[in-house]
Short mmCIF file of C-alpha atoms in Angstrom, two decimals:
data_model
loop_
_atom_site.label_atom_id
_atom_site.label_comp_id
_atom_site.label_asym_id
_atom_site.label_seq_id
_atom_site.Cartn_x
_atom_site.Cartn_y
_atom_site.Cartn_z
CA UNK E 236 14.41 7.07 37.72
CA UNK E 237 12.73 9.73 35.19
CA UNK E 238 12.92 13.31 36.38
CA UNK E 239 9.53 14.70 36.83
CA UNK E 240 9.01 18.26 35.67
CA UNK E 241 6.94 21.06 36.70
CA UNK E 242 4.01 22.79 34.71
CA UNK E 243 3.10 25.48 36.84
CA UNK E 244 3.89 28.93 35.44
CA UNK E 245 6.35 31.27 37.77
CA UNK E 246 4.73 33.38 40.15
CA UNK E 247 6.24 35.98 38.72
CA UNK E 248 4.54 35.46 35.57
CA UNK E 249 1.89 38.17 36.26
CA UNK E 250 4.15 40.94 36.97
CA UNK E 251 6.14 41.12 33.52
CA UNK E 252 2.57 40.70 32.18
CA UNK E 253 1.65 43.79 33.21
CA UNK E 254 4.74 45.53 32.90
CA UNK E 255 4.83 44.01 28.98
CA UNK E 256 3.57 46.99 27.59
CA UNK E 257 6.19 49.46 29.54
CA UNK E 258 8.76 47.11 28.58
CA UNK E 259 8.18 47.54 24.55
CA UNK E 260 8.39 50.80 24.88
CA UNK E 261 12.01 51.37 26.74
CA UNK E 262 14.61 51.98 24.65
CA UNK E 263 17.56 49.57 25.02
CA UNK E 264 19.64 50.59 27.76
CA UNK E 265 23.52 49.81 26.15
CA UNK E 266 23.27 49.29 21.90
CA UNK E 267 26.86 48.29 21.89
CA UNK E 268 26.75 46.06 24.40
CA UNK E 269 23.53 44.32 22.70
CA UNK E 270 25.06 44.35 19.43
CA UNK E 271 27.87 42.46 20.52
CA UNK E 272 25.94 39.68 22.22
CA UNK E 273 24.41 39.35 18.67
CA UNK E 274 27.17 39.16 17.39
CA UNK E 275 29.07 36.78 19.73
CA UNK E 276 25.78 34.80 19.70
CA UNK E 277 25.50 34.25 15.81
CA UNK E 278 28.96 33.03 15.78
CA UNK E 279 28.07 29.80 17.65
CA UNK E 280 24.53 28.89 15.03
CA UNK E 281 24.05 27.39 12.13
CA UNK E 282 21.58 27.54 9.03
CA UNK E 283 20.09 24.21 10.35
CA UNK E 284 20.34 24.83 13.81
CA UNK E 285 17.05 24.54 15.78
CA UNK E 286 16.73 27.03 18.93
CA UNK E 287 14.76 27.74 21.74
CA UNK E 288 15.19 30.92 23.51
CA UNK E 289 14.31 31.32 27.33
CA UNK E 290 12.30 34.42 28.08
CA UNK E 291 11.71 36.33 25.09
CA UNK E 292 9.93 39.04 26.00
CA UNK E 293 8.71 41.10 23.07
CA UNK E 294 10.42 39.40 20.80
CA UNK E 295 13.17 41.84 19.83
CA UNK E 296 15.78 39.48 20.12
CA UNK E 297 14.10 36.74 18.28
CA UNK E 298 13.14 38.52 14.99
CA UNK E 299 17.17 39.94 14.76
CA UNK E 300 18.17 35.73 15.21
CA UNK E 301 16.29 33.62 13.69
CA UNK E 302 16.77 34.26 10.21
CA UNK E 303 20.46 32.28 10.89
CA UNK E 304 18.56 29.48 11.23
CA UNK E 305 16.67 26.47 10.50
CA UNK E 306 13.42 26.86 13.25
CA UNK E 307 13.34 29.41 16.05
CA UNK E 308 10.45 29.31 19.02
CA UNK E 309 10.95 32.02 21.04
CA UNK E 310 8.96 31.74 24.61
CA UNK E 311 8.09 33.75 27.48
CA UNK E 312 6.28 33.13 30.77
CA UNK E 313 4.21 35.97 30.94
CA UNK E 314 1.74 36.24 28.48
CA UNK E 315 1.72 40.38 28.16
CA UNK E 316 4.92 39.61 26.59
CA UNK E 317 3.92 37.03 24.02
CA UNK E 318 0.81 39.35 23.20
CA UNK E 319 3.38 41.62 21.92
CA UNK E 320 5.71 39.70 20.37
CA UNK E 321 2.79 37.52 18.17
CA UNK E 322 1.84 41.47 17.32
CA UNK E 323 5.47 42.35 15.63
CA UNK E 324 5.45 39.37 13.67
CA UNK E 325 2.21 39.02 12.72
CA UNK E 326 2.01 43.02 11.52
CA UNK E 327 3.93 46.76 10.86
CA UNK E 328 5.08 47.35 7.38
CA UNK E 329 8.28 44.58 7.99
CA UNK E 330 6.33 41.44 7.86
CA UNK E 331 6.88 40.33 4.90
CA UNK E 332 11.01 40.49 5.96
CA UNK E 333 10.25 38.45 9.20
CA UNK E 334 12.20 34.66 8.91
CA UNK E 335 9.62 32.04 8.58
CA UNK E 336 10.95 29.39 11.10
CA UNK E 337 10.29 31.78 13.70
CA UNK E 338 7.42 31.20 16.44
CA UNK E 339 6.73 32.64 20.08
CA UNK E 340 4.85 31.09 22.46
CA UNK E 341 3.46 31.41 26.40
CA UNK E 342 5.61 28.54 28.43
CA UNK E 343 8.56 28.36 30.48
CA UNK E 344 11.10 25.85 30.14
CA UNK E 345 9.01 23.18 31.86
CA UNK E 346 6.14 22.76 29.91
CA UNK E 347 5.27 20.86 27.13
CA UNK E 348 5.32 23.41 24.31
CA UNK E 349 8.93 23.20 24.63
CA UNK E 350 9.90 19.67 24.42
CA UNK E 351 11.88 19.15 20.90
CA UNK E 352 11.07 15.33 20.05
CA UNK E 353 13.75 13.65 19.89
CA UNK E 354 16.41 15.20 18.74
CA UNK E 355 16.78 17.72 21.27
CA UNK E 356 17.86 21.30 20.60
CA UNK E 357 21.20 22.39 19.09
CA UNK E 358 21.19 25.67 21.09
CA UNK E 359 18.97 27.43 24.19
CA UNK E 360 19.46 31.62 24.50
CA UNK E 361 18.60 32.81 27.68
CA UNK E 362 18.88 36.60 28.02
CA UNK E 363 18.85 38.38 31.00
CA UNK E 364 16.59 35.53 32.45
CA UNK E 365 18.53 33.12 34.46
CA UNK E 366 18.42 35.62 37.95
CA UNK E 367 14.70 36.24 37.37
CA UNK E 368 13.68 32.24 38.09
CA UNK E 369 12.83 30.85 41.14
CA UNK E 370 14.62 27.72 40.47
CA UNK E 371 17.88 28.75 38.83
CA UNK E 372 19.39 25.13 39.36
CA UNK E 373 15.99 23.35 38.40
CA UNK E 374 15.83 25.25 35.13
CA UNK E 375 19.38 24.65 34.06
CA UNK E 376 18.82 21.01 34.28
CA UNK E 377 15.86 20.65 32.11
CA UNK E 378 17.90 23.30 29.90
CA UNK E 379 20.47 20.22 29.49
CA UNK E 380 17.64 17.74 29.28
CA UNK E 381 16.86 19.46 26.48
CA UNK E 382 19.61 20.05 24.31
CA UNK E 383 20.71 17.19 22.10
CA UNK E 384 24.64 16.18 22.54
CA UNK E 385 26.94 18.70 22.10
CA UNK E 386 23.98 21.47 22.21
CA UNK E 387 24.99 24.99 23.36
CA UNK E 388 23.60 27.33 26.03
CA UNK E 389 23.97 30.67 25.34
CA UNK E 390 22.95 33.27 27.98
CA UNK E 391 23.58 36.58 29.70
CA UNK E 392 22.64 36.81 33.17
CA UNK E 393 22.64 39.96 35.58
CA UNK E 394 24.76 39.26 38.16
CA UNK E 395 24.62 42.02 41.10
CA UNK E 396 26.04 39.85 43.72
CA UNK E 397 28.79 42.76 44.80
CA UNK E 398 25.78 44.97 45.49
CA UNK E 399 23.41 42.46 47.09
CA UNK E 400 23.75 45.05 50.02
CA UNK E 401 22.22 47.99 48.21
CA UNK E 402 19.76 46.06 46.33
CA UNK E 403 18.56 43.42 48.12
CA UNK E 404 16.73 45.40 50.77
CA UNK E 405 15.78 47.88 48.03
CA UNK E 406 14.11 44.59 45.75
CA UNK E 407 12.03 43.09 48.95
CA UNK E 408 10.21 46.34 49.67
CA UNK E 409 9.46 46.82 46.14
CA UNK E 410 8.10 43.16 46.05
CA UNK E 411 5.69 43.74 49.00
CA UNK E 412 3.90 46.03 46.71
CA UNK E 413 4.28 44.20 43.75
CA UNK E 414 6.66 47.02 41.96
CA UNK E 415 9.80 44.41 41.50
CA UNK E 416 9.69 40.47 41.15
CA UNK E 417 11.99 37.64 42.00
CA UNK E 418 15.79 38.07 41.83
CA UNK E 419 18.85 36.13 42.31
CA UNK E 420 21.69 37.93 43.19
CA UNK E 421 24.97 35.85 41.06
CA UNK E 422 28.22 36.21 41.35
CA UNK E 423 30.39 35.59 38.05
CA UNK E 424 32.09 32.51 39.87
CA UNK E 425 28.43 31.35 41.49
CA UNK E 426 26.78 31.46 37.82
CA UNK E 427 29.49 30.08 36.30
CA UNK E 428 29.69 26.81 39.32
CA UNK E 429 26.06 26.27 38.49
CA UNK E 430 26.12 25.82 34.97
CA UNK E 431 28.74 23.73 34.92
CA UNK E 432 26.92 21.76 38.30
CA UNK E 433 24.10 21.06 35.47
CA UNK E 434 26.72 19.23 33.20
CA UNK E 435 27.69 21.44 30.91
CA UNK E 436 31.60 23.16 29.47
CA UNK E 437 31.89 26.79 29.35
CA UNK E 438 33.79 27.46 26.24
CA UNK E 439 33.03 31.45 26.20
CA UNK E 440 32.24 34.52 28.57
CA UNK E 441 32.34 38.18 28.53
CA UNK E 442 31.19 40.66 29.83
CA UNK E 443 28.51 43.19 27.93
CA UNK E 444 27.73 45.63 29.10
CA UNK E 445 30.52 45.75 32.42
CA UNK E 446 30.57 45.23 34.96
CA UNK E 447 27.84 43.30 35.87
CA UNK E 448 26.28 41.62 32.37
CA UNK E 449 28.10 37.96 31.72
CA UNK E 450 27.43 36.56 28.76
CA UNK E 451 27.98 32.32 28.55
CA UNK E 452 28.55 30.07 25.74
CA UNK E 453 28.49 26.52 28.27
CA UNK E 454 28.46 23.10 26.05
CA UNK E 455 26.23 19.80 27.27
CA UNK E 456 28.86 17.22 28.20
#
């Protein structure tokens, strides 16, 4: 039986809209820690890889990666985000530098502006994304759907499971008036269970920044 897929955007979506513009304008929280999942990340494409990347945001992220490869769209949700990122690319005295295969778009992993034809993807980034769905199990499925054979998903996900008891309570007052969205709180092991529940190997992890930050490199079996 086909799986049927979802088009409707996360309710979330409209918060990180909003909070787009805020967002640009924080300064990255650990540079060494970013620079090595970079690093560790480019290490696993190829010139004529094509990628998708989960929840862009502003782009950042996208403009540093996808001049290692073939084609690059970079999405987001919430379409603040998107506004922003379609602004860095499109102007500022760098354009001209900006890789070509590179596009951003407003969708989640569901909807159609993602589907690859069929070949399927050779690699899905997902940073700091994977405990802000709704549908954590959901999403890593149609992540496998769409990866061709032997595609990689490469992620970092937040996962403040040990602290659930500080935060938790802390997160659902701060949702009741809209200052905090949805979030999962992972464990290492219960992250790690789930991607491989999807059907896929993990062949890397780490941990950047510690203690909480694990980065993934899982391969579709």
């Amino acid at each position: 039986m086909a799986t049927t897929w979802t088009n409707e955007m996360p309710s979330s979506a409209g918060f990180w809209s909003k909070a787009a513009r805020k967002y640009a304008a924080s300064p990255i929280r650990n540079q060494e820690a970013y620079e090595k999942t970079l690093e560790r990340t480019t290490e696993h494409l190829g010139p004529q890889d094509s990628v998708l990347e989960l929840g862009c945001g502003t782009g950042s992220t996208a403009l540093l990666l996808a001049g290692n490869v073939r084609s690059y769209l970079a999405t987001d949700f919430a379409s603040g985000m998107i506004e922003i990122a379609q602004a860095k690319l499109k102007g500022g005295p760098d354009t001209e530098d900006h890789p070509q295969g590179l596009e951003f778009a407003v969708a989640d992993v569901f909807s159609d502006k993602v589907e690859p034809g069929e070949t399927g993807y050779d690699a899905i980034l997902a940073y700091n994304f994977l405990h802000l769905v709704e549908n954590a199990e959901d999403t890593l499925s149609r992540i496998h759907h769409l990866l061709k054979p032997g595609g990689l998903y490469i992620s970092k996900t937040v996962c403040l499971k040990r602290r659930a008891w500080l935060f938790a309570p802390l997160v659902k007052v701060m949702q009741l008036v809209g200052k905090a969205p949805f979030v999962r709180f992972f464990s290492f092991d219960t992250l790690e269970d789930s991607i491989r529940s999807a059907g896929f190997e993990i062949i890397e992890t780490g941990t950047y920044p510690a203690p909480y930050s694990r980065f993934v490199v899982a391969r579709k079996l």
